[in-house]
PDB file as gemmi writes it, atoms N, CA and C in Angstrom:
CRYST1    1.000    1.000    1.000  90.00  90.00  90.00 P 1                      
ATOM      1  N   MET A   1       0.815  -1.192   0.000  1.00  0.00           N  
ATOM      2  CA  MET A   1       0.000   0.000   0.000  1.00  0.00           C  
ATOM      3  C   MET A   1       0.859   1.258   0.000  1.00  0.00           C  
ATOM      4  N   TRP A   2       1.846   1.312   0.886  1.00  0.00           N  
ATOM      5  CA  TRP A   2       2.673   2.519   0.987  1.00  0.00           C  
ATOM      6  C   TRP A   2       3.570   2.703  -0.228  1.00  0.00           C  
ATOM      7  N   ARG A   3       3.907   1.613  -0.869  1.00  0.00           N  
ATOM      8  CA  ARG A   3       4.756   1.731  -2.058  1.00  0.00           C  
ATOM      9  C   ARG A   3       4.063   2.536  -3.145  1.00  0.00           C  
ATOM     10  N   GLY A   4       2.782   2.310  -3.312  1.00  0.00           N  
ATOM     11  CA  GLY A   4       2.026   3.059  -4.315  1.00  0.00           C  
ATOM     12  C   GLY A   4       1.960   4.540  -3.984  1.00  0.00           C  
ATOM     13  N   VAL A   5       1.826   4.847  -2.697  1.00  0.00           N  
ATOM     14  CA  VAL A   5       1.789   6.240  -2.266  1.00  0.00           C  
ATOM     15  C   VAL A   5       3.138   6.896  -2.510  1.00  0.00           C  
ATOM     16  N   ALA A   6       4.197   6.186  -2.153  1.00  0.00           N  
ATOM     17  CA  ALA A   6       5.539   6.746  -2.328  1.00  0.00           C  
ATOM     18  C   ALA A   6       5.839   7.007  -3.795  1.00  0.00           C  
ATOM     19  N   ARG A   7       5.360   6.159  -4.667  1.00  0.00           N  
ATOM     20  CA  ARG A   7       5.614   6.342  -6.093  1.00  0.00           C  
ATOM     21  C   ARG A   7       4.810   7.497  -6.676  1.00  0.00           C  
ATOM     22  N   SER A   8       3.690   7.815  -6.050  1.00  0.00           N  
ATOM     23  CA  SER A   8       2.848   8.871  -6.612  1.00  0.00           C  
ATOM     24  C   SER A   8       3.312  10.271  -6.221  1.00  0.00           C  
ATOM     25  N   ILE A   9       4.257  10.351  -5.286  1.00  0.00           N  
ATOM     26  CA  ILE A   9       4.780  11.655  -4.894  1.00  0.00           C  
ATOM     27  C   ILE A   9       5.766  12.112  -5.959  1.00  0.00           C  
ATOM     28  N   PRO A  10       5.574  13.316  -6.511  1.00  0.00           N  
ATOM     29  CA  PRO A  10       6.494  13.778  -7.559  1.00  0.00           C  
ATOM     30  C   PRO A  10       7.907  13.954  -7.019  1.00  0.00           C  
ATOM     31  N   LYS A  11       8.862  13.577  -7.814  1.00  0.00           N  
ATOM     32  CA  LYS A  11      10.260  13.713  -7.440  1.00  0.00           C  
ATOM     33  C   LYS A  11      10.725  15.137  -7.765  1.00  0.00           C  
ATOM     34  N   PRO A  12      11.601  15.727  -6.920  1.00  0.00           N  
ATOM     35  CA  PRO A  12      12.102  17.065  -7.217  1.00  0.00           C  
ATOM     36  C   PRO A  12      12.972  17.064  -8.465  1.00  0.00           C  
ATOM     37  N   ALA A  13      13.012  18.188  -9.128  1.00  0.00           N  
ATOM     38  CA  ALA A  13      13.827  18.315 -10.330  1.00  0.00           C  
ATOM     39  C   ALA A  13      15.305  18.210  -9.968  1.00  0.00           C  
ATOM     40  N   LEU A  14      16.074  17.666 -10.864  1.00  0.00           N  
ATOM     41  CA  LEU A  14      17.510  17.593 -10.653  1.00  0.00           C  
ATOM     42  C   LEU A  14      18.086  18.995 -10.681  1.00  0.00           C  
ATOM     43  N   LEU A  15      19.214  19.184 -10.017  1.00  0.00           N  
ATOM     44  CA  LEU A  15      19.824  20.511  -9.955  1.00  0.00           C  
ATOM     45  C   LEU A  15      20.119  21.073 -11.338  1.00  0.00           C  
ATOM     46  N   GLY A  16      20.521  20.228 -12.261  1.00  0.00           N  
ATOM     47  CA  GLY A  16      20.867  20.702 -13.594  1.00  0.00           C  
ATOM     48  C   GLY A  16      19.666  20.867 -14.509  1.00  0.00           C  
ATOM     49  N   SER A  17      18.519  20.384 -14.117  1.00  0.00           N  
ATOM     50  CA  SER A  17      17.332  20.435 -14.963  1.00  0.00           C  
ATOM     51  C   SER A  17      16.681  21.809 -14.916  1.00  0.00           C  
ATOM     52  N   ARG A  18      16.390  22.352 -16.082  1.00  0.00           N  
ATOM     53  CA  ARG A  18      15.719  23.653 -16.153  1.00  0.00           C  
ATOM     54  C   ARG A  18      14.285  23.503 -16.657  1.00  0.00           C  
ATOM     55  N   SER A  19      13.880  22.280 -16.900  1.00  0.00           N  
ATOM     56  CA  SER A  19      12.573  22.051 -17.502  1.00  0.00           C  
ATOM     57  C   SER A  19      11.415  22.443 -16.592  1.00  0.00           C  
ATOM     58  N   ARG A  20      11.595  22.427 -15.283  1.00  0.00           N  
ATOM     59  CA  ARG A  20      10.504  22.753 -14.368  1.00  0.00           C  
ATOM     60  C   ARG A  20      10.588  24.178 -13.842  1.00  0.00           C  
ATOM     61  N   GLY A  21      11.613  24.904 -14.179  1.00  0.00           N  
ATOM     62  CA  GLY A  21      11.748  26.280 -13.724  1.00  0.00           C  
ATOM     63  C   GLY A  21      11.988  26.404 -12.231  1.00  0.00           C  
ATOM     64  N   VAL A  22      12.626  25.421 -11.632  1.00  0.00           N  
ATOM     65  CA  VAL A  22      12.874  25.430 -10.199  1.00  0.00           C  
ATOM     66  C   VAL A  22      14.150  26.212  -9.917  1.00  0.00           C  
ATOM     67  N   ALA A  23      14.052  27.171  -9.010  1.00  0.00           N  
ATOM     68  CA  ALA A  23      15.234  27.936  -8.618  1.00  0.00           C  
ATOM     69  C   ALA A  23      15.710  27.437  -7.268  1.00  0.00           C  
ATOM     70  N   LEU A  24      16.952  27.059  -7.180  1.00  0.00           N  
ATOM     71  CA  LEU A  24      17.529  26.580  -5.933  1.00  0.00           C  
ATOM     72  C   LEU A  24      18.677  27.490  -5.533  1.00  0.00           C  
ATOM     73  N   ARG A  25      18.774  27.748  -4.245  1.00  0.00           N  
ATOM     74  CA  ARG A  25      19.880  28.542  -3.732  1.00  0.00           C  
ATOM     75  C   ARG A  25      20.466  27.789  -2.555  1.00  0.00           C  
ATOM     76  N   MET A  26      21.733  27.491  -2.635  1.00  0.00           N  
ATOM     77  CA  MET A  26      22.397  26.730  -1.592  1.00  0.00           C  
ATOM     78  C   MET A  26      23.222  27.677  -0.721  1.00  0.00           C  
ATOM     79  N   TYR A  27      23.161  27.465   0.582  1.00  0.00           N  
ATOM     80  CA  TYR A  27      23.950  28.249   1.521  1.00  0.00           C  
ATOM     81  C   TYR A  27      24.920  27.327   2.234  1.00  0.00           C  
ATOM     82  N   SER A  28      26.164  27.721   2.273  1.00  0.00           N  
ATOM     83  CA  SER A  28      27.142  26.913   2.983  1.00  0.00           C  
ATOM     84  C   SER A  28      27.285  27.368   4.428  1.00  0.00           C  
ATOM     85  N   SER A  29      26.965  28.633   4.691  1.00  0.00           N  
ATOM     86  CA  SER A  29      27.046  29.157   6.047  1.00  0.00           C  
ATOM     87  C   SER A  29      26.245  30.450   6.115  1.00  0.00           C  
ATOM     88  N   ALA A  30      26.176  31.019   7.308  1.00  0.00           N  
ATOM     89  CA  ALA A  30      25.468  32.281   7.489  1.00  0.00           C  
ATOM     90  C   ALA A  30      26.227  33.393   6.768  1.00  0.00           C  
ATOM     91  N   PRO A  31      25.513  34.411   6.311  1.00  0.00           N  
ATOM     92  CA  PRO A  31      26.208  35.525   5.665  1.00  0.00           C  
ATOM     93  C   PRO A  31      27.111  36.232   6.665  1.00  0.00           C  
ATOM     94  N   PRO A  32      28.169  36.883   6.190  1.00  0.00           N  
ATOM     95  CA  PRO A  32      29.075  37.569   7.112  1.00  0.00           C  
ATOM     96  C   PRO A  32      28.367  38.714   7.835  1.00  0.00           C  
ATOM     97  N   MET A  33      28.816  38.985   9.057  1.00  0.00           N  
ATOM     98  CA  MET A  33      28.214  40.059   9.844  1.00  0.00           C  
ATOM     99  C   MET A  33      28.647  41.415   9.304  1.00  0.00           C  
ATOM    100  N   ASP A  34      27.727  42.375   9.353  1.00  0.00           N  
ATOM    101  CA  ASP A  34      28.104  43.740   8.995  1.00  0.00           C  
ATOM    102  C   ASP A  34      28.754  44.407  10.213  1.00  0.00           C  
ATOM    103  N   ASP A  35      29.191  45.649  10.064  1.00  0.00           N  
ATOM    104  CA  ASP A  35      29.931  46.329  11.136  1.00  0.00           C  
ATOM    105  C   ASP A  35      29.112  46.480  12.413  1.00  0.00           C  
ATOM    106  N   TYR A  36      27.825  46.801  12.276  1.00  0.00           N  
ATOM    107  CA  TYR A  36      26.999  47.004  13.465  1.00  0.00           C  
ATOM    108  C   TYR A  36      26.738  45.685  14.189  1.00  0.00           C  
ATOM    109  N   GLU A  37      26.505  44.610  13.432  1.00  0.00           N  
ATOM    110  CA  GLU A  37      26.351  43.289  14.046  1.00  0.00           C  
ATOM    111  C   GLU A  37      27.633  42.904  14.796  1.00  0.00           C  
ATOM    112  N   LYS A  38      28.786  43.203  14.204  1.00  0.00           N  
ATOM    113  CA  LYS A  38      30.065  42.921  14.865  1.00  0.00           C  
ATOM    114  C   LYS A  38      30.195  43.710  16.163  1.00  0.00           C  
ATOM    115  N   LYS A  39      29.745  44.964  16.155  1.00  0.00           N  
ATOM    116  CA  LYS A  39      29.811  45.793  17.363  1.00  0.00           C  
ATOM    117  C   LYS A  39      28.989  45.165  18.489  1.00  0.00           C  
ATOM    118  N   ILE A  40      27.761  44.748  18.170  1.00  0.00           N  
ATOM    119  CA  ILE A  40      26.886  44.112  19.159  1.00  0.00           C  
ATOM    120  C   ILE A  40      27.522  42.807  19.645  1.00  0.00           C  
ATOM    121  N   PHE A  41      28.060  42.035  18.721  1.00  0.00           N  
ATOM    122  CA  PHE A  41      28.729  40.775  19.043  1.00  0.00           C  
ATOM    123  C   PHE A  41      29.873  41.020  20.027  1.00  0.00           C  
ATOM    124  N   GLU A  42      30.684  42.039  19.762  1.00  0.00           N  
ATOM    125  CA  GLU A  42      31.827  42.347  20.628  1.00  0.00           C  
ATOM    126  C   GLU A  42      31.385  42.794  22.019  1.00  0.00           C  
ATOM    127  N   ILE A  43      30.342  43.613  22.095  1.00  0.00           N  
ATOM    128  CA  ILE A  43      29.828  44.071  23.393  1.00  0.00           C  
ATOM    129  C   ILE A  43      29.387  42.872  24.229  1.00  0.00           C  
ATOM    130  N   LEU A  44      28.596  41.992  23.622  1.00  0.00           N  
ATOM    131  CA  LEU A  44      28.103  40.814  24.342  1.00  0.00           C  
ATOM    132  C   LEU A  44      29.244  39.863  24.705  1.00  0.00           C  
ATOM    133  N   SER A  45      30.202  39.711  23.816  1.00  0.00           N  
ATOM    134  CA  SER A  45      31.346  38.829  24.087  1.00  0.00           C  
ATOM    135  C   SER A  45      32.142  39.309  25.288  1.00  0.00           C  
ATOM    136  N   GLU A  46      32.387  40.611  25.362  1.00  0.00           N  
ATOM    137  CA  GLU A  46      33.162  41.172  26.470  1.00  0.00           C  
ATOM    138  C   GLU A  46      32.438  41.034  27.805  1.00  0.00           C  
ATOM    139  N   GLU A  47      31.141  41.280  27.810  1.00  0.00           N  
ATOM    140  CA  GLU A  47      30.379  41.304  29.058  1.00  0.00           C  
ATOM    141  C   GLU A  47      29.942  39.929  29.548  1.00  0.00           C  
ATOM    142  N   LEU A  48      29.631  39.016  28.624  1.00  0.00           N  
ATOM    143  CA  LEU A  48      29.008  37.749  29.019  1.00  0.00           C  
ATOM    144  C   LEU A  48      29.880  36.516  28.797  1.00  0.00           C  
ATOM    145  N   SER A  49      31.004  36.646  28.133  1.00  0.00           N  
ATOM    146  CA  SER A  49      31.886  35.508  27.832  1.00  0.00           C  
ATOM    147  C   SER A  49      31.076  34.291  27.368  1.00  0.00           C  
ATOM    148  N   PRO A  50      30.306  34.440  26.290  1.00  0.00           N  
ATOM    149  CA  PRO A  50      29.406  33.359  25.880  1.00  0.00           C  
ATOM    150  C   PRO A  50      30.123  32.151  25.296  1.00  0.00           C  
ATOM    151  N   LYS A  51      29.504  30.981  25.479  1.00  0.00           N  
ATOM    152  CA  LYS A  51      29.970  29.751  24.833  1.00  0.00           C  
ATOM    153  C   LYS A  51      29.544  29.775  23.370  1.00  0.00           C  
ATOM    154  N   ASN A  52      28.326  30.256  23.113  1.00  0.00           N  
ATOM    155  CA  ASN A  52      27.789  30.417  21.763  1.00  0.00           C  
ATOM    156  C   ASN A  52      27.099  31.765  21.686  1.00  0.00           C  
ATOM    157  N   LEU A  53      27.256  32.440  20.551  1.00  0.00           N  
ATOM    158  CA  LEU A  53      26.654  33.753  20.367  1.00  0.00           C  
ATOM    159  C   LEU A  53      26.320  33.949  18.901  1.00  0.00           C  
ATOM    160  N   SER A  54      25.101  34.382  18.644  1.00  0.00           N  
ATOM    161  CA  SER A  54      24.649  34.675  17.292  1.00  0.00           C  
ATOM    162  C   SER A  54      23.963  36.031  17.299  1.00  0.00           C  
ATOM    163  N   VAL A  55      24.368  36.909  16.390  1.00  0.00           N  
ATOM    164  CA  VAL A  55      23.760  38.233  16.241  1.00  0.00           C  
ATOM    165  C   VAL A  55      23.401  38.401  14.772  1.00  0.00           C  
ATOM    166  N   ARG A  56      22.109  38.619  14.485  1.00  0.00           N  
ATOM    167  CA  ARG A  56      21.658  38.794  13.101  1.00  0.00           C  
ATOM    168  C   ARG A  56      20.721  39.988  13.000  1.00  0.00           C  
ATOM    169  N   ASP A  57      20.939  40.813  12.002  1.00  0.00           N  
ATOM    170  CA  ASP A  57      20.020  41.900  11.679  1.00  0.00           C  
ATOM    171  C   ASP A  57      18.876  41.280  10.883  1.00  0.00           C  
ATOM    172  N   VAL A  58      17.676  41.267  11.458  1.00  0.00           N  
ATOM    173  CA  VAL A  58      16.522  40.661  10.790  1.00  0.00           C  
ATOM    174  C   VAL A  58      15.564  41.725  10.258  1.00  0.00           C  
ATOM    175  N   SER A  59      16.064  42.951  10.134  1.00  0.00           N  
ATOM    176  CA  SER A  59      15.223  44.052   9.662  1.00  0.00           C  
ATOM    177  C   SER A  59      15.392  44.297   8.172  1.00  0.00           C  
ATOM    178  N   GLY A  60      16.140  43.449   7.508  1.00  0.00           N  
ATOM    179  CA  GLY A  60      16.381  43.666   6.093  1.00  0.00           C  
ATOM    180  C   GLY A  60      17.604  44.538   5.842  1.00  0.00           C  
ATOM    181  N   GLY A  61      18.409  44.742   6.863  1.00  0.00           N  
ATOM    182  CA  GLY A  61      19.645  45.487   6.701  1.00  0.00           C  
ATOM    183  C   GLY A  61      19.634  46.907   7.214  1.00  0.00           C  
ATOM    184  N   CYS A  62      18.502  47.377   7.738  1.00  0.00           N  
ATOM    185  CA  CYS A  62      18.454  48.770   8.204  1.00  0.00           C  
ATOM    186  C   CYS A  62      18.880  48.918   9.663  1.00  0.00           C  
ATOM    187  N   GLY A  63      19.085  47.812  10.375  1.00  0.00           N  
ATOM    188  CA  GLY A  63      19.593  47.870  11.739  1.00  0.00           C  
ATOM    189  C   GLY A  63      18.571  48.221  12.796  1.00  0.00           C  
ATOM    190  N   SER A  64      17.295  47.954  12.524  1.00  0.00           N  
ATOM    191  CA  SER A  64      16.268  48.310  13.507  1.00  0.00           C  
ATOM    192  C   SER A  64      15.709  47.116  14.276  1.00  0.00           C  
ATOM    193  N   MET A  65      16.074  45.891  13.868  1.00  0.00           N  
ATOM    194  CA  MET A  65      15.564  44.693  14.546  1.00  0.00           C  
ATOM    195  C   MET A  65      16.642  43.614  14.499  1.00  0.00           C  
ATOM    196  N   PHE A  66      16.891  43.009  15.658  1.00  0.00           N  
ATOM    197  CA  PHE A  66      17.945  42.006  15.741  1.00  0.00           C  
ATOM    198  C   PHE A  66      17.444  40.729  16.392  1.00  0.00           C  
ATOM    199  N   ALA A  67      18.006  39.607  15.945  1.00  0.00           N  
ATOM    200  CA  ALA A  67      17.791  38.302  16.569  1.00  0.00           C  
ATOM    201  C   ALA A  67      19.118  37.921  17.218  1.00  0.00           C  
ATOM    202  N   ILE A  68      19.087  37.746  18.533  1.00  0.00           N  
ATOM    203  CA  ILE A  68      20.302  37.443  19.285  1.00  0.00           C  
ATOM    204  C   ILE A  68      20.086  36.163  20.079  1.00  0.00           C  
ATOM    205  N   GLU A  69      21.053  35.255  19.982  1.00  0.00           N  
ATOM    206  CA  GLU A  69      21.047  34.026  20.771  1.00  0.00           C  
ATOM    207  C   GLU A  69      22.344  33.983  21.568  1.00  0.00           C  
ATOM    208  N   VAL A  70      22.217  33.801  22.887  1.00  0.00           N  
ATOM    209  CA  VAL A  70      23.382  33.808  23.774  1.00  0.00           C  
ATOM    210  C   VAL A  70      23.333  32.592  24.692  1.00  0.00           C  
ATOM    211  N   GLU A  71      24.425  31.840  24.741  1.00  0.00           N  
ATOM    212  CA  GLU A  71      24.608  30.768  25.716  1.00  0.00           C  
ATOM    213  C   GLU A  71      25.825  31.138  26.550  1.00  0.00           C  
ATOM    214  N   SER A  72      25.620  31.290  27.857  1.00  0.00           N  
ATOM    215  CA  SER A  72      26.711  31.720  28.724  1.00  0.00           C  
ATOM    216  C   SER A  72      26.636  31.024  30.077  1.00  0.00           C  
ATOM    217  N   SER A  73      27.791  30.759  30.657  1.00  0.00           N  
ATOM    218  CA  SER A  73      27.831  30.182  32.002  1.00  0.00           C  
ATOM    219  C   SER A  73      27.348  31.201  33.037  1.00  0.00           C  
ATOM    220  N   LYS A  74      27.364  32.477  32.701  1.00  0.00           N  
ATOM    221  CA  LYS A  74      26.873  33.515  33.616  1.00  0.00           C  
ATOM    222  C   LYS A  74      25.357  33.434  33.808  1.00  0.00           C  
ATOM    223  N   PHE A  75      24.671  32.695  32.942  1.00  0.00           N  
ATOM    224  CA  PHE A  75      23.217  32.536  33.041  1.00  0.00           C  
ATOM    225  C   PHE A  75      22.820  31.287  33.827  1.00  0.00           C  
ATOM    226  N   LYS A  76      23.784  30.440  34.164  1.00  0.00           N  
ATOM    227  CA  LYS A  76      23.466  29.159  34.806  1.00  0.00           C  
ATOM    228  C   LYS A  76      22.739  29.392  36.127  1.00  0.00           C  
ATOM    229  N   GLY A  77      21.580  28.745  36.270  1.00  0.00           N  
ATOM    230  CA  GLY A  77      20.786  28.837  37.492  1.00  0.00           C  
ATOM    231  C   GLY A  77      19.952  30.105  37.607  1.00  0.00           C  
ATOM    232  N   ILE A  78      19.977  30.945  36.591  1.00  0.00           N  
ATOM    233  CA  ILE A  78      19.223  32.206  36.610  1.00  0.00           C  
ATOM    234  C   ILE A  78      17.971  32.037  35.749  1.00  0.00           C  
ATOM    235  N   PRO A  79      16.796  32.468  36.238  1.00  0.00           N  
ATOM    236  CA  PRO A  79      15.579  32.375  35.429  1.00  0.00           C  
ATOM    237  C   PRO A  79      15.718  33.151  34.109  1.00  0.00           C  
ATOM    238  N   MET A  80      15.010  32.686  33.094  1.00  0.00           N  
ATOM    239  CA  MET A  80      15.111  33.270  31.766  1.00  0.00           C  
ATOM    240  C   MET A  80      14.837  34.774  31.760  1.00  0.00           C  
ATOM    241  N   ILE A  81      13.832  35.229  32.497  1.00  0.00           N  
ATOM    242  CA  ILE A  81      13.508  36.656  32.500  1.00  0.00           C  
ATOM    243  C   ILE A  81      14.690  37.479  33.019  1.00  0.00           C  
ATOM    244  N   LYS A  82      15.407  36.951  34.007  1.00  0.00           N  
ATOM    245  CA  LYS A  82      16.590  37.657  34.523  1.00  0.00           C  
ATOM    246  C   LYS A  82      17.745  37.600  33.524  1.00  0.00           C  
ATOM    247  N   GLN A  83      17.855  36.488  32.803  1.00  0.00           N  
ATOM    248  CA  GLN A  83      18.861  36.395  31.743  1.00  0.00           C  
ATOM    249  C   GLN A  83      18.615  37.484  30.699  1.00  0.00           C  
ATOM    250  N   HIS A  84      17.349  37.644  30.316  1.00  0.00           N  
ATOM    251  CA  HIS A  84      16.988  38.659  29.322  1.00  0.00           C  
ATOM    252  C   HIS A  84      17.260  40.060  29.852  1.00  0.00           C  
ATOM    253  N   ARG A  85      16.996  40.277  31.120  1.00  0.00           N  
ATOM    254  CA  ARG A  85      17.270  41.588  31.717  1.00  0.00           C  
ATOM    255  C   ARG A  85      18.761  41.898  31.704  1.00  0.00           C  
ATOM    256  N   ILE A  86      19.585  40.881  31.925  1.00  0.00           N  
ATOM    257  CA  ILE A  86      21.038  41.072  31.879  1.00  0.00           C  
ATOM    258  C   ILE A  86      21.459  41.525  30.480  1.00  0.00           C  
ATOM    259  N   VAL A  87      20.967  40.831  29.459  1.00  0.00           N  
ATOM    260  CA  VAL A  87      21.302  41.197  28.077  1.00  0.00           C  
ATOM    261  C   VAL A  87      20.787  42.598  27.767  1.00  0.00           C  
ATOM    262  N   ASN A  88      19.559  42.897  28.197  1.00  0.00           N  
ATOM    263  CA  ASN A  88      19.000  44.234  27.965  1.00  0.00           C  
ATOM    264  C   ASN A  88      19.848  45.315  28.624  1.00  0.00           C  
ATOM    265  N   GLU A  89      20.357  45.049  29.810  1.00  0.00           N  
ATOM    266  CA  GLU A  89      21.202  46.022  30.507  1.00  0.00           C  
ATOM    267  C   GLU A  89      22.527  46.218  29.768  1.00  0.00           C  
ATOM    268  N   VAL A  90      23.118  45.120  29.309  1.00  0.00           N  
ATOM    269  CA  VAL A  90      24.387  45.197  28.581  1.00  0.00           C  
ATOM    270  C   VAL A  90      24.223  46.006  27.291  1.00  0.00           C  
ATOM    271  N   LEU A  91      23.082  45.838  26.624  1.00  0.00           N  
ATOM    272  CA  LEU A  91      22.858  46.478  25.322  1.00  0.00           C  
ATOM    273  C   LEU A  91      21.938  47.695  25.381  1.00  0.00           C  
ATOM    274  N   LYS A  92      21.669  48.242  26.561  1.00  0.00           N  
ATOM    275  CA  LYS A  92      20.642  49.281  26.688  1.00  0.00           C  
ATOM    276  C   LYS A  92      20.866  50.477  25.769  1.00  0.00           C  
ATOM    277  N   ASP A  93      22.106  50.916  25.578  1.00  0.00           N  
ATOM    278  CA  ASP A  93      22.366  52.058  24.696  1.00  0.00           C  
ATOM    279  C   ASP A  93      22.049  51.729  23.241  1.00  0.00           C  
ATOM    280  N   GLU A  94      22.321  50.495  22.839  1.00  0.00           N  
ATOM    281  CA  GLU A  94      22.036  50.077  21.462  1.00  0.00           C  
ATOM    282  C   GLU A  94      20.547  49.809  21.272  1.00  0.00           C  
ATOM    283  N   ILE A  95      19.921  49.145  22.241  1.00  0.00           N  
ATOM    284  CA  ILE A  95      18.497  48.804  22.143  1.00  0.00           C  
ATOM    285  C   ILE A  95      17.641  50.058  21.997  1.00  0.00           C  
ATOM    286  N   ALA A  96      18.065  51.160  22.589  1.00  0.00           N  
ATOM    287  CA  ALA A  96      17.317  52.417  22.489  1.00  0.00           C  
ATOM    288  C   ALA A  96      17.168  52.876  21.035  1.00  0.00           C  
ATOM    289  N   LYS A  97      18.041  52.412  20.149  1.00  0.00           N  
ATOM    290  CA  LYS A  97      18.011  52.799  18.731  1.00  0.00           C  
ATOM    291  C   LYS A  97      17.173  51.840  17.879  1.00  0.00           C  
ATOM    292  N   TRP A  98      16.753  50.714  18.459  1.00  0.00           N  
ATOM    293  CA  TRP A  98      16.110  49.657  17.689  1.00  0.00           C  
ATOM    294  C   TRP A  98      14.592  49.716  17.771  1.00  0.00           C  
ATOM    295  N   HIS A  99      13.979  49.040  16.808  1.00  0.00           N  
ATOM    296  CA  HIS A  99      12.529  48.856  16.813  1.00  0.00           C  
ATOM    297  C   HIS A  99      12.149  47.617  17.624  1.00  0.00           C  
ATOM    298  N   GLY A 100      12.986  46.573  17.552  1.00  0.00           N  
ATOM    299  CA  GLY A 100      12.651  45.339  18.258  1.00  0.00           C  
ATOM    300  C   GLY A 100      13.835  44.413  18.420  1.00  0.00           C  
ATOM    301  N   LEU A 101      13.643  43.407  19.274  1.00  0.00           N  
ATOM    302  CA  LEU A 101      14.688  42.437  19.580  1.00  0.00           C  
ATOM    303  C   LEU A 101      14.064  41.067  19.786  1.00  0.00           C  
ATOM    304  N   GLN A 102      14.612  40.066  19.101  1.00  0.00           N  
ATOM    305  CA  GLN A 102      14.264  38.667  19.333  1.00  0.00           C  
ATOM    306  C   GLN A 102      15.423  38.079  20.121  1.00  0.00           C  
ATOM    307  N   LEU A 103      15.156  37.640  21.337  1.00  0.00           N  
ATOM    308  CA  LEU A 103      16.238  37.222  22.220  1.00  0.00           C  
ATOM    309  C   LEU A 103      16.015  35.810  22.738  1.00  0.00           C  
ATOM    310  N   LYS A 104      17.056  34.986  22.618  1.00  0.00           N  
ATOM    311  CA  LYS A 104      17.065  33.641  23.196  1.00  0.00           C  
ATOM    312  C   LYS A 104      18.319  33.530  24.040  1.00  0.00           C  
ATOM    313  N   THR A 105      18.144  33.090  25.283  1.00  0.00           N  
ATOM    314  CA  THR A 105      19.286  32.926  26.176  1.00  0.00           C  
ATOM    315  C   THR A 105      19.268  31.531  26.783  1.00  0.00           C  
ATOM    316  N   LYS A 106      20.454  31.082  27.203  1.00  0.00           N  
ATOM    317  CA  LYS A 106      20.551  29.760  27.820  1.00  0.00           C  
ATOM    318  C   LYS A 106      21.775  29.732  28.719  1.00  0.00           C  
ATOM    319  N   GLY A 107      21.598  29.191  29.912  1.00  0.00           N  
ATOM    320  CA  GLY A 107      22.727  28.996  30.818  1.00  0.00           C  
ATOM    321  C   GLY A 107      23.393  27.666  30.540  1.00  0.00           C  
ATOM    322  N   VAL A 108      24.705  27.668  30.416  1.00  0.00           N  
ATOM    323  CA  VAL A 108      25.444  26.422  30.136  1.00  0.00           C  
ATOM    324  C   VAL A 108      26.554  26.231  31.146  1.00  0.00           C  
TER     325      VAL A 108                                                      
END                                                                             
């Protein structure tokens, strides 16, 4: 029964095939950070000594909205809301210039 279902699912076009008009874009890694993303990254790195840190401008490049993920031993045993308050305090001068912030934190 399942074999018939599996066969009826259309197969994706091959990468070299142009007959279906499929556009594929492959990414090997995240795009490089711009200068402002690097500045935010450096501020957080100095203050929080993170194990993992990701800073991305998600506003389309205008610098008004950022997605930040921070994993730091300084967050271990601290409730998430307090972790977020710590990040907000570290970045308060920068956050004042932004429209919004997507923040994920984790104690490690």
